[in-house]
XYZ file of C-alpha atoms in Angstrom:
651
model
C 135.372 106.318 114.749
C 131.695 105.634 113.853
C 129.645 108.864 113.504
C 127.177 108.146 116.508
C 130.565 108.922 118.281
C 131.420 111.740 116.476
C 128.164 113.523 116.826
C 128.555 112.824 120.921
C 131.719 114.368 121.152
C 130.875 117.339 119.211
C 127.961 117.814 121.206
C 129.746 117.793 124.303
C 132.627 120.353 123.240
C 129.316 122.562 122.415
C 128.500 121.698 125.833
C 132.055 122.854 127.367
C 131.789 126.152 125.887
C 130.161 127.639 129.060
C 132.159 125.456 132.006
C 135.380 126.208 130.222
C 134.732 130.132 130.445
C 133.520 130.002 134.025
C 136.342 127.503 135.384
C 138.871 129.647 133.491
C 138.024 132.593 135.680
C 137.741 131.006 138.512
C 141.470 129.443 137.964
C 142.591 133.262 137.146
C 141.088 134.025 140.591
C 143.003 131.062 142.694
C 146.269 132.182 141.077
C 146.314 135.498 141.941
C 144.713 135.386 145.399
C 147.588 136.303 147.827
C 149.908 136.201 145.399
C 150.785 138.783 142.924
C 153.753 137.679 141.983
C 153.823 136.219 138.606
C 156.913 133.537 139.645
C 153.936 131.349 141.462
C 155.216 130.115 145.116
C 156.071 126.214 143.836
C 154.886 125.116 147.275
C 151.924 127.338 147.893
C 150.437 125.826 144.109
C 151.335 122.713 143.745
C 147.685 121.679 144.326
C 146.599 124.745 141.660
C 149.194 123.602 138.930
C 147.942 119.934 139.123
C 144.129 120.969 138.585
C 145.139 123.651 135.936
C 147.268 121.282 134.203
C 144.452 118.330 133.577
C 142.199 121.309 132.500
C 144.515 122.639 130.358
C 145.058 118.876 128.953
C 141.257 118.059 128.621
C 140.759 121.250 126.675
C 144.021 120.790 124.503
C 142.645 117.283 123.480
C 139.310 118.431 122.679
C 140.646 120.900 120.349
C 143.427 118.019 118.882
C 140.072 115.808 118.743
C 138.233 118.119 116.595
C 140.825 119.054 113.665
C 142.231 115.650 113.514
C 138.150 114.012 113.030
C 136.029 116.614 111.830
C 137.727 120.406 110.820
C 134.594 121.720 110.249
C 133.176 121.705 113.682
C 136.341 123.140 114.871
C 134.686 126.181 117.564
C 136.001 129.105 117.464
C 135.385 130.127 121.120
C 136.822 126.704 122.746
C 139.906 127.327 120.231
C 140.112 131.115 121.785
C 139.880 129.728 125.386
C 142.528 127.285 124.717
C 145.256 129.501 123.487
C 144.126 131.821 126.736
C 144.321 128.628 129.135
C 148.277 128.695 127.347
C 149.334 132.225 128.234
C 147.720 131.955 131.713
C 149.930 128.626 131.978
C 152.961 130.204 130.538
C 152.750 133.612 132.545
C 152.425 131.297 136.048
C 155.585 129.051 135.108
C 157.247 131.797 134.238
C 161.257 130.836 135.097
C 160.482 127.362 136.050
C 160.816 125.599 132.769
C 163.017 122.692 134.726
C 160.271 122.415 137.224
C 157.241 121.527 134.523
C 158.573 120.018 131.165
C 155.450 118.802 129.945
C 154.539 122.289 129.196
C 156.705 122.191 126.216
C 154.663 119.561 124.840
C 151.387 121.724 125.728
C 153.339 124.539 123.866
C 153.833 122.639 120.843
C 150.241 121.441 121.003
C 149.113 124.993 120.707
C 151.063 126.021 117.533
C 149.857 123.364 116.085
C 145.975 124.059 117.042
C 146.585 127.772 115.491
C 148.117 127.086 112.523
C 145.705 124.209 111.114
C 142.360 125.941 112.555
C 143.711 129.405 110.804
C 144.463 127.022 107.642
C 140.676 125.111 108.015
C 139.169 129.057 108.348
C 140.617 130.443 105.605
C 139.871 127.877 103.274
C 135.976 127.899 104.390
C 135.631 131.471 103.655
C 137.079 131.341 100.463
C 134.876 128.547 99.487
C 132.099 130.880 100.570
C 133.541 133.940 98.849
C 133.665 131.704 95.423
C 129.725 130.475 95.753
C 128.601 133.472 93.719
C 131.491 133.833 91.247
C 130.663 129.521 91.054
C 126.961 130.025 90.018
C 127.134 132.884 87.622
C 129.765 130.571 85.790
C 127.158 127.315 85.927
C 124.285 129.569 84.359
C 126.426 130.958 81.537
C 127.251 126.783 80.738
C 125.283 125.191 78.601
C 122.374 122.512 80.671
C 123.926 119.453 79.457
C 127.532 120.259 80.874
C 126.490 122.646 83.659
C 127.374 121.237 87.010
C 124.974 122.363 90.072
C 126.692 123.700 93.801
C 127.008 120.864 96.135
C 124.916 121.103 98.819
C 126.026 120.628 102.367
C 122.214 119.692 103.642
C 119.564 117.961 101.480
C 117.311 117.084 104.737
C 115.800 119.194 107.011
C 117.014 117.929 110.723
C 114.843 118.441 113.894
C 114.428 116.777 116.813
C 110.671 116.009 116.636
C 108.157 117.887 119.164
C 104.755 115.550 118.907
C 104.802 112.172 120.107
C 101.437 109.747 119.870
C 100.123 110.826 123.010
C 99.276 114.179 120.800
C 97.305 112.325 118.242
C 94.139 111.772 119.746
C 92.192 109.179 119.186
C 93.325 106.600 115.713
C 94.683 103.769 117.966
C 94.771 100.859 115.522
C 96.794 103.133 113.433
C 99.210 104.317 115.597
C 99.908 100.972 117.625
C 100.469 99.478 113.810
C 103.187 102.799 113.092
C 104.457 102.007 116.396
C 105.339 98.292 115.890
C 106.406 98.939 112.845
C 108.720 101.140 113.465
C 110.478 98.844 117.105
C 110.420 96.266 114.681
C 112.540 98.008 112.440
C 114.451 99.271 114.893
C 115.249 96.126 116.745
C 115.197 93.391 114.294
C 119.115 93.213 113.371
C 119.314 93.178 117.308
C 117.626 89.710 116.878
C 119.645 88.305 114.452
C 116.286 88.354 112.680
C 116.194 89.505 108.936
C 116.345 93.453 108.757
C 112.983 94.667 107.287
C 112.398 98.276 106.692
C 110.320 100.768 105.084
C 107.068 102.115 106.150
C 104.946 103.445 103.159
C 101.681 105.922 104.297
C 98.977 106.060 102.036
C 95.830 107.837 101.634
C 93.839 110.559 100.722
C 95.495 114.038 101.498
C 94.863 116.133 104.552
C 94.727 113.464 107.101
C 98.190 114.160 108.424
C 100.509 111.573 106.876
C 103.508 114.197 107.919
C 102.070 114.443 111.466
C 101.789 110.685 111.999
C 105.923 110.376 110.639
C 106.721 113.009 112.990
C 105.288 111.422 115.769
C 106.487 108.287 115.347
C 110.009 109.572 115.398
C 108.939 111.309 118.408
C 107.596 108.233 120.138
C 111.065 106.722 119.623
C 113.008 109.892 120.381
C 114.892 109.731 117.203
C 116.120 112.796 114.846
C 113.092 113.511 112.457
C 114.880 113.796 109.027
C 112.267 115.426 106.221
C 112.875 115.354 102.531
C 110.978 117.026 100.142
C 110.279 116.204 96.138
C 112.201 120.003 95.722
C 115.086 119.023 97.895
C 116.478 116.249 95.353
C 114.666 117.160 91.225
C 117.439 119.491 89.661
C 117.151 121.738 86.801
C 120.402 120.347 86.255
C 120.895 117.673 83.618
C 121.827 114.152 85.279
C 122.235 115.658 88.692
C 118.645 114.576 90.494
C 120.179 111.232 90.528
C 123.206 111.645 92.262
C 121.538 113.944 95.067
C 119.308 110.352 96.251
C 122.649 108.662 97.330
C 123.664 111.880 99.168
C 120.555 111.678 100.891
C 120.814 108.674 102.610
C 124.326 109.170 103.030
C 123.199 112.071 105.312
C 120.646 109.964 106.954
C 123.129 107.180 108.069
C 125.657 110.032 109.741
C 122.037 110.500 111.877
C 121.524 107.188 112.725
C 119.463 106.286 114.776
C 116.904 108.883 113.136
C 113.695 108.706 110.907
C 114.438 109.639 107.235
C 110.559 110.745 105.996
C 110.050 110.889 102.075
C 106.922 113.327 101.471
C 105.111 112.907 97.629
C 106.994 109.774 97.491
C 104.986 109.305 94.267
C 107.007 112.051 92.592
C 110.561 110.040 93.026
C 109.104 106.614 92.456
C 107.091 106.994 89.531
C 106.148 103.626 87.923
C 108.362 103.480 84.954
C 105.932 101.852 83.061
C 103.837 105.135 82.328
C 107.218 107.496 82.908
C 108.219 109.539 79.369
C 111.217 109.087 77.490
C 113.253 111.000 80.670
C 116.182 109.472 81.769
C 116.873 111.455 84.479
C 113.170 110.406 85.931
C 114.394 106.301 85.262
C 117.423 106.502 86.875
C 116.348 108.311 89.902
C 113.857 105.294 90.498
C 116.714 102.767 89.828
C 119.127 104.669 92.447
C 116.069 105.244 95.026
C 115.061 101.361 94.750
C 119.007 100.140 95.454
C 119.354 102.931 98.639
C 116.075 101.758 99.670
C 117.550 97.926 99.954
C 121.169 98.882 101.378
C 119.573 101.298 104.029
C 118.849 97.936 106.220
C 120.423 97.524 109.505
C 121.510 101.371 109.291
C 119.468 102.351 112.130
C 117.096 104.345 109.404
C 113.782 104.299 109.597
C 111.989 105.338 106.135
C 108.907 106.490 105.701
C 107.278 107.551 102.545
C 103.716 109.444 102.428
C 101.914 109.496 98.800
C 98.340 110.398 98.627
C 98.588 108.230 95.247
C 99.274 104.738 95.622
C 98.393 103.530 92.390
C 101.013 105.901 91.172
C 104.145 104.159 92.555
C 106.405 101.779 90.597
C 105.649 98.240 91.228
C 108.849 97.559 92.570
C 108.572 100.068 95.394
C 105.470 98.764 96.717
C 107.084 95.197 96.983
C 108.888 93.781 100.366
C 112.258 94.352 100.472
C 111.750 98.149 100.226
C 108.699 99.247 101.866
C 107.826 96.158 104.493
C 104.959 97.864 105.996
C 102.104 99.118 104.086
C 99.699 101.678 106.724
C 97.224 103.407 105.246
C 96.501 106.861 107.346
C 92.485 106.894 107.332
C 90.271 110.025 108.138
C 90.097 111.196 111.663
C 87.646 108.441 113.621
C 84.989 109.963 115.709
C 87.586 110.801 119.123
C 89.857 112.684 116.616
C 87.090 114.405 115.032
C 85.670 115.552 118.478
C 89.195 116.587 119.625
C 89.882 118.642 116.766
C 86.733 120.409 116.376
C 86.962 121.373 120.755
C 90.813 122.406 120.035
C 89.698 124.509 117.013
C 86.997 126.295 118.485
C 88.859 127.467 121.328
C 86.131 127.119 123.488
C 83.450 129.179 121.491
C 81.480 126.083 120.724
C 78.291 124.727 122.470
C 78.771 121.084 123.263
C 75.860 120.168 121.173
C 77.143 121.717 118.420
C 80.184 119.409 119.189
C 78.652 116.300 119.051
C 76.545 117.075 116.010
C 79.413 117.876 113.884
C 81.473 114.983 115.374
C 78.525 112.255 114.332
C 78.275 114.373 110.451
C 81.664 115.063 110.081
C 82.423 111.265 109.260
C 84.827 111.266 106.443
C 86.108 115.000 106.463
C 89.790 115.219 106.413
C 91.714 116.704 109.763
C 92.300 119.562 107.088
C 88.974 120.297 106.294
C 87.739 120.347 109.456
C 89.951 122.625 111.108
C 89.195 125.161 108.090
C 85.853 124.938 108.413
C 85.547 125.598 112.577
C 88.131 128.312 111.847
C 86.157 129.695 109.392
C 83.310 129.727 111.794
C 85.106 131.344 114.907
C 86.457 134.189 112.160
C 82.394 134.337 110.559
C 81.260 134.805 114.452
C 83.449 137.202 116.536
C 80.924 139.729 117.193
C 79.221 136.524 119.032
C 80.467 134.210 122.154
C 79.211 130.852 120.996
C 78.907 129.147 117.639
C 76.170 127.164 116.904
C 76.043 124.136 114.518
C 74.199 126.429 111.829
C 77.263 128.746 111.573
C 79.235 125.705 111.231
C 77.207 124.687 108.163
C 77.777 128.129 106.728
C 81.514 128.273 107.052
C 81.516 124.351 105.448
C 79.926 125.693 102.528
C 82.077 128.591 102.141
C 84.944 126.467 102.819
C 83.798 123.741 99.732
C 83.255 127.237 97.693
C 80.464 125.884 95.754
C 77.182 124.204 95.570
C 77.739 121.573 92.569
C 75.339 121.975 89.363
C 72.787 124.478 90.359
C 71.408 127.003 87.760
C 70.896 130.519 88.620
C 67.586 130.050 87.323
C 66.063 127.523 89.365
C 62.988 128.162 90.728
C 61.680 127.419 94.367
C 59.384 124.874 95.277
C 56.704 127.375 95.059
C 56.888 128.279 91.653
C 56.667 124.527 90.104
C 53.439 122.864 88.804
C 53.179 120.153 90.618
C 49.934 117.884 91.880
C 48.691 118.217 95.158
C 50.286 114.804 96.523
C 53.501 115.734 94.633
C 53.749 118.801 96.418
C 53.250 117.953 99.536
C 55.553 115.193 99.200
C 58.653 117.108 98.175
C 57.612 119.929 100.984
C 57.777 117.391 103.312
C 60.962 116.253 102.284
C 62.597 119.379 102.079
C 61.297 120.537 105.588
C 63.385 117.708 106.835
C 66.435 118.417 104.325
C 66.696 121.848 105.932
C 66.460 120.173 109.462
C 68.354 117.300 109.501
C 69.631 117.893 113.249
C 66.577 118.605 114.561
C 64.542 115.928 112.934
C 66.565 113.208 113.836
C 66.911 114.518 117.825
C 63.097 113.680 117.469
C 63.472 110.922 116.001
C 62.448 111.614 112.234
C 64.702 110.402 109.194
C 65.755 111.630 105.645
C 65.717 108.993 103.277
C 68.979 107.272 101.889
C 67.012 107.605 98.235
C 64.179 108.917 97.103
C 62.409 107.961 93.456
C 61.033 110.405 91.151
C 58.633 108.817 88.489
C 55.870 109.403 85.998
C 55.691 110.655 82.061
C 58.404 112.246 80.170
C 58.212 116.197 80.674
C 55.891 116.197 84.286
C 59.128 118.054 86.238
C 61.215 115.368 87.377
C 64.616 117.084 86.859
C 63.425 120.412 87.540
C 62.042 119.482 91.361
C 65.524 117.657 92.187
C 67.687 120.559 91.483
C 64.671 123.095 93.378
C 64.679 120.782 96.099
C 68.484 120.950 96.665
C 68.088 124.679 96.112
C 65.143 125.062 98.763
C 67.166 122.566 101.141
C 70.739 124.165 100.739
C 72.106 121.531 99.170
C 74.469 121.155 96.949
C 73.543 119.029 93.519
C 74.873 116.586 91.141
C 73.779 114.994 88.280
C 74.175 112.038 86.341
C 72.247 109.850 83.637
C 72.154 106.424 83.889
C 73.484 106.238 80.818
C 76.985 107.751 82.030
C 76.958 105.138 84.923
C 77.273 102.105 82.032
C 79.591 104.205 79.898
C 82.135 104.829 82.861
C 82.560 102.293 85.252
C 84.789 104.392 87.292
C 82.082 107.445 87.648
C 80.153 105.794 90.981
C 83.184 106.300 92.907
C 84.048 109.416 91.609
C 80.331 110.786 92.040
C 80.635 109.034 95.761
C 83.902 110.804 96.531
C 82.570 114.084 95.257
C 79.306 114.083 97.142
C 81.590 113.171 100.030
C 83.215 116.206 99.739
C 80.239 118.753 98.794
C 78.115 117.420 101.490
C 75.344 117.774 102.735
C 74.877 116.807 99.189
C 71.416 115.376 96.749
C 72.737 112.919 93.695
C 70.494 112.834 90.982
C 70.409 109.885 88.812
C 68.321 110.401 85.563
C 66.953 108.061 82.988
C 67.847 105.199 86.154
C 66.227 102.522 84.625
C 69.540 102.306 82.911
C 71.558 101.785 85.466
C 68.501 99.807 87.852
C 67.060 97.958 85.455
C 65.768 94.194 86.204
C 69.643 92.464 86.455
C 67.716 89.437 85.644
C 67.168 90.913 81.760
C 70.384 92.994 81.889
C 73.957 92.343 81.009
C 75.100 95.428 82.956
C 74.441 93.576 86.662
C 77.846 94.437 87.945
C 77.698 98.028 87.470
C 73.746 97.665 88.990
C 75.219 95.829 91.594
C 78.126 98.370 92.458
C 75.635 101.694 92.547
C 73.572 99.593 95.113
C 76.019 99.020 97.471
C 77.240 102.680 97.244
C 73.827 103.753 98.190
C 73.810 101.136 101.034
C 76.846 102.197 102.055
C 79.203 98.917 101.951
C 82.291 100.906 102.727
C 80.408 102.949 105.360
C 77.531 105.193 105.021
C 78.302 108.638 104.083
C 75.682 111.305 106.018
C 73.914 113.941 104.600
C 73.793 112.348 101.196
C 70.619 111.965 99.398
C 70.165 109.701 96.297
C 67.360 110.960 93.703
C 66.547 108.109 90.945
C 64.421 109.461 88.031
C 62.735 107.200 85.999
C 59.906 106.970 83.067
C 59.554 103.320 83.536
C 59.652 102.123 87.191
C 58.341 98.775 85.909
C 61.621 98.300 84.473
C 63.125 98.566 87.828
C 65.105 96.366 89.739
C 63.054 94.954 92.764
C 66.077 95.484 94.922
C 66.694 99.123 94.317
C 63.022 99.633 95.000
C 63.332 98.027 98.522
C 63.391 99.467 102.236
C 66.872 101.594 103.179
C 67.481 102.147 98.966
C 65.076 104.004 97.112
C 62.423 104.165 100.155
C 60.276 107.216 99.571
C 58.465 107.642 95.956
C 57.189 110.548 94.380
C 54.676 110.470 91.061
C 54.643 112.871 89.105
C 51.864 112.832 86.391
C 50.542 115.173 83.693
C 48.378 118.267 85.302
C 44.935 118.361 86.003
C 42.446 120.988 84.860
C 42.930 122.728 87.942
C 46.206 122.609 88.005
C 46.630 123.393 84.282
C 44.760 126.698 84.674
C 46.982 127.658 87.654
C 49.804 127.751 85.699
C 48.675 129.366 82.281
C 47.586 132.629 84.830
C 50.525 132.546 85.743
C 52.403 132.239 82.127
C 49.697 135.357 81.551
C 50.953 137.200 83.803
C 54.526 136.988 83.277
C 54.312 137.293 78.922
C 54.515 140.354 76.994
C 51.352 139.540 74.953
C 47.624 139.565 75.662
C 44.987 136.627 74.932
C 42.321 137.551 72.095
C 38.964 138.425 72.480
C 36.720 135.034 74.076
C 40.812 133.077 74.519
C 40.770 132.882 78.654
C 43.070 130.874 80.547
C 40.113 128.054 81.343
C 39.376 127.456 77.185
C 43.513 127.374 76.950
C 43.697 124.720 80.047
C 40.589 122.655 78.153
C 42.144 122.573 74.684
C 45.895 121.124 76.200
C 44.733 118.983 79.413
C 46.451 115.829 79.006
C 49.695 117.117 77.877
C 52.716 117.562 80.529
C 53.631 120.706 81.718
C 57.320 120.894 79.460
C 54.754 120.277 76.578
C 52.143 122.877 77.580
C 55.311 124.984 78.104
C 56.297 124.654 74.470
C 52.754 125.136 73.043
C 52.552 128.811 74.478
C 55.629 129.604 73.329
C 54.876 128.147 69.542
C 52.232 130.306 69.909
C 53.481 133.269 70.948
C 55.953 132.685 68.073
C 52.875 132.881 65.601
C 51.114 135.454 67.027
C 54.206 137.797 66.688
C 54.928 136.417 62.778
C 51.050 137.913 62.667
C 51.474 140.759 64.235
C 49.685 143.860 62.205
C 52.240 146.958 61.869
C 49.132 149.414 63.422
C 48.823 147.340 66.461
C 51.206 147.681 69.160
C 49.898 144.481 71.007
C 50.542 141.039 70.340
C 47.458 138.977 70.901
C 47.707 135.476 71.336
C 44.267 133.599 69.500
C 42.774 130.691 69.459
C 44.446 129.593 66.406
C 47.484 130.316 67.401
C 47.037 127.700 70.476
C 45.563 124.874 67.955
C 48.241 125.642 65.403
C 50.478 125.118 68.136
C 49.272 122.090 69.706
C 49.244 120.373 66.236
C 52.594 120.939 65.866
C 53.930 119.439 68.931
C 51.652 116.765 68.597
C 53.216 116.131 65.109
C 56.824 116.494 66.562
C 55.934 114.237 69.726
């Protein structure tokens, strides 16, 4: 008997438990009314014998069905009603043996119900008795010849809650999962060649678990899940032999949905895999159940956040047909998930906002990040998009490459159009929202350039700081080294968002691809910047450069590096500014006729890093000078021209 039939039965003794107890009092009833004599009146219940006898009979061959197919779902209660249904039978006959011969045969049928069900219990509890005494004797054996307790389940079983109609919004997706899985289910129906197999890739926290689930649920099918823990042993030699197991269980389901999570894990490519053997033949065994699984009734599905991982001979048709990679949540998910998270608490603006700059966050992250919001905000009814931003950042836990000791826009020396160029910007970096509701923009990329030492690096990272935004940095020499690094940097700007990338020394990277022999790599960091694969918000390209000559023309161009900032050595103005403040902040005190002005005269022309330097130099002398009887260090004007030699020498 096939085990779709088996399961059906069994199911439907379970069923029985409750009619059999309430029709067996009921029968107990119709006996004795008017009649409490136990010799029955043969007349009176004829009609009563002839119903109590098929009961009796249906019940008798349930029980006879059970031991003889499957002991172990032998029930206990049914078996306990049964041998009642006999007395009651017996006490009612009672001196009418000629009368009702068959209930020999019933008799018979009961002995032999006791006697194997007492033999089936007593051997199941001493198997379960032995379980500990078994395992302390496995750990005292050696790992090679230690042999690990059978396990009766290696799935998880459920009958799946979720169907598609739950997963809002994704429809190319799901319609793909969906066909997929009918055609997998009804192609040996066609004569057609089976196919089977559904692998789910893609980047973790999207809800490759969910999606398997809910396909099993569209097709109302058992939901079986198998985890990388369920199969690996510590046991020597005994991961393999779990994987037939497995699918053993999964056909005695069938129809169902076997699901394989960290697929990765089992099917390692075996070209990278150590000298393991266990690891090898686990792949072997998993590949050839993967193949004989066809026409089963199994669906599998496999979810690996690594698909680059898997062993080339996985990937192939012939064990995983259908290929479906499980993208981030499209903008109806994204809405749907932020209203369901917020529970109400969120104005609809706010809604929409995060919906349009949430592109590319995982269903994971965003459901942390609004609960981290309504947790941040219960002394409050409504959440704004603000709090949202808070709880994101607290949620990514940090801010990229940002020192402690970065200054605000304020405190850099910067030229008048400089300045009011980066305040600009960052006014609009702290109000994205608002600035585009009125129709304002943020650059894709802004370019820093001018002389070596004018502040370049310095007013990226205080920008980010001023903006609240997190920073990363890069030289354009690290682009050409690593040709893998613009996708990483992309993926984690992605994730630290909103998010400013700062590319120094760029004319590496963007120089003139008509005089370079590192075009591709040019070519590549443009179109992450443009976007090719879709523009990521709230990401904001800085390209530093001594050279913007050197440039490519296309990076320079509209929607690229758009907005340009110079940055140039400090006027006298400027110059003075800045060494009244260095006075103020030192420990020393300028000579007799040394003033900030004379300082500013003698080192206009030089950058700011270089003025920088000089004082210190300076500073340096002045304290090698130093006369034990005075307790102040004074700072002279040979100590400045001493100072500016040297750097002039060094430079």
């Amino acid at each position: 008997m096939s085990n779709r039939l088996l399961r059906f039965a069994i199911s439907g003794v379970e069923g029985l438990n409750p009619m059999v107890a309430v029709i067996s009092v009921l029968l107990v009833i119709i006996s004795l009314w008017g009649n409490t004599n136990p010799v029955p009146d043969l007349g009176k219940f004829q009609l009563f014998i002839a119903f109590f006898g098929v009961w009796l009979a249906l019940i008798s061959g349930v029980v006879v069905f059970q031991l003889l197919l499957d002991s172990h779902h032998v029930i206990p209660s049914i078996s306990r009603m049964h041998l009642f249904l006999c007395a009651l039978m017996f006490l009612r006959l009672w001196g009418n043996w000629a009368h009702f011969p068959e209930f020999w045969m019933l008799s018979a049928v009961v002995v032999v119900t006791l006697i194997r069900q007492h033999y089936f219990y007593r051997q199941w509890t001493k198997d379960e008795s032995d379980e500990p005494q078994k395992l302390q004797q496995m750990m005292a054996k050696p790992a090679e010849a230690a042999e690990p307790l059978a396990e009766t389940h290696l799935c998880e079983i459920r009958m799946p809650e979720i169907r598609f109609s739950d997963v809002i919004g994704m429809a190319a997706m799901k319609e793909r999962l969906l066909m997929a899985g009918q055609d997998i289910v009804t192609s040996h129906q066609r004569g057609d060649k089976a196919r089977n197999g559904i692998l789910l890739f893609g980047k973790p926290g999207n809800g490759k678990t969910y999606m398997a689930e809910a396909l099993a649920g569209e097709l109302k099918l058992p939901f079986l899940t198998l985890t990388v823990g369920s199969v690996v042993s510590k046991w020597i030699g005994d991961s393999p032999s779990r994987i037939p197991a497995v699918f053993a269980e999964a056909r005695a389901h069938a129809p169902c949905v076997l699901f394989f999570d960290e697929v990765d894990s089992l099917l390692t490519d075996r070209d990278a895999m150590n000298s393991s053997e266990d690891s090898g033949k686990t792949v072997n065994i998993l590949l050839t159940e993967l193949v004989n699984i066809r026409r089963s009734g199994v669906i599998v599905v496999a979810a690996t956040n690594h698909l680059d991982r898997l062993d080339s001979a996985a990937i192939r048709e012939g064990r995983f047909d259908f290929k479906i990679e499980v993208p981030v949540p499209d903008a109806d998910a994204r809405r749907h998930l932020i209203k369901s998270q917020a529970k109400g608490r969120l104005e609809q603006s706010a809604i929409e906002t995060a919906t349009q700059r949430w592109e590319g966050f995982s269903v994971s992250r965003i459901s942390a990040v609004v609960e981290e919001a309504r947790k941040a905000s219960r002394q409050r009814q409504l959440i704004s998009y603000d709090d949202l931003g808070l709880a994101l950042r607290r949620i990514q836990g940090r801010q990229g490459q940002l020192a402690e000791n970065t200054p605000t826009l304020d405190g850099l020396t910067l030229m008048p159009d400089a300045r009011e160029k980066l305040n600009s910007l960052a006014y609009r970096m702290q109000r994205v929202v608002e600035i585009e509701s009125r129709g304002g923009t943020i650059p894709r990329g802004v370019l820093f350039y001018g002389p070596p030492g004018t502040g370049k690096t310095l007013s990226a990272r205080t920008l980010a700081k001023t903006a609240r935004w997190a920073f990363l940095s890069v030289s354009g020499t690290d682009l050409l080294a690593n040709t893998n690094r613009i996708d990483e940097l992309i993926e984690e700007a992605s994730d630290l968002r909103p998010c400013v990338i700062f590319i120094d020394e760029a004319d590496d990277v963007l120089a003139n691809r008509r005089h370079s022999s590192y075009a591709a790599i040019t070519n590549k960091l443009l179109a992450a910047i443009d976007g090719s694969s879709g523009q990521i918000p709230d990401v904001l390209f800085i390209a530093a450069t001594n050279h913007p000559d050197a440039m490519d023309a296309a990076a320079l161009r509209g929607g690229r590096f758009t907005e340009k900032v110079q940055f140039d050595v400090p006027d006298l103005g400027t110059l003075r500014t800045y060494i009244e403040r260095w006075e103020a902040a030192a420990r020393v005190e300028l000579a007799e006729g040394v003033t900030p002005i004379s300082i500013a005269l003698s080192l206009e022309g030089h950058s700011i890093a270089n003025v920088k330097e000089i004082l210190q130099m300076a500073i340096n002398r002045a304290i090698a000078r130093h006369d034990a009887d005075d307790q102040l260090t004074r700072i002279k004007t040979a100590d400045i021209v001493h100072a500016t030699a040297d750097m002039e020498l060094v430079a």
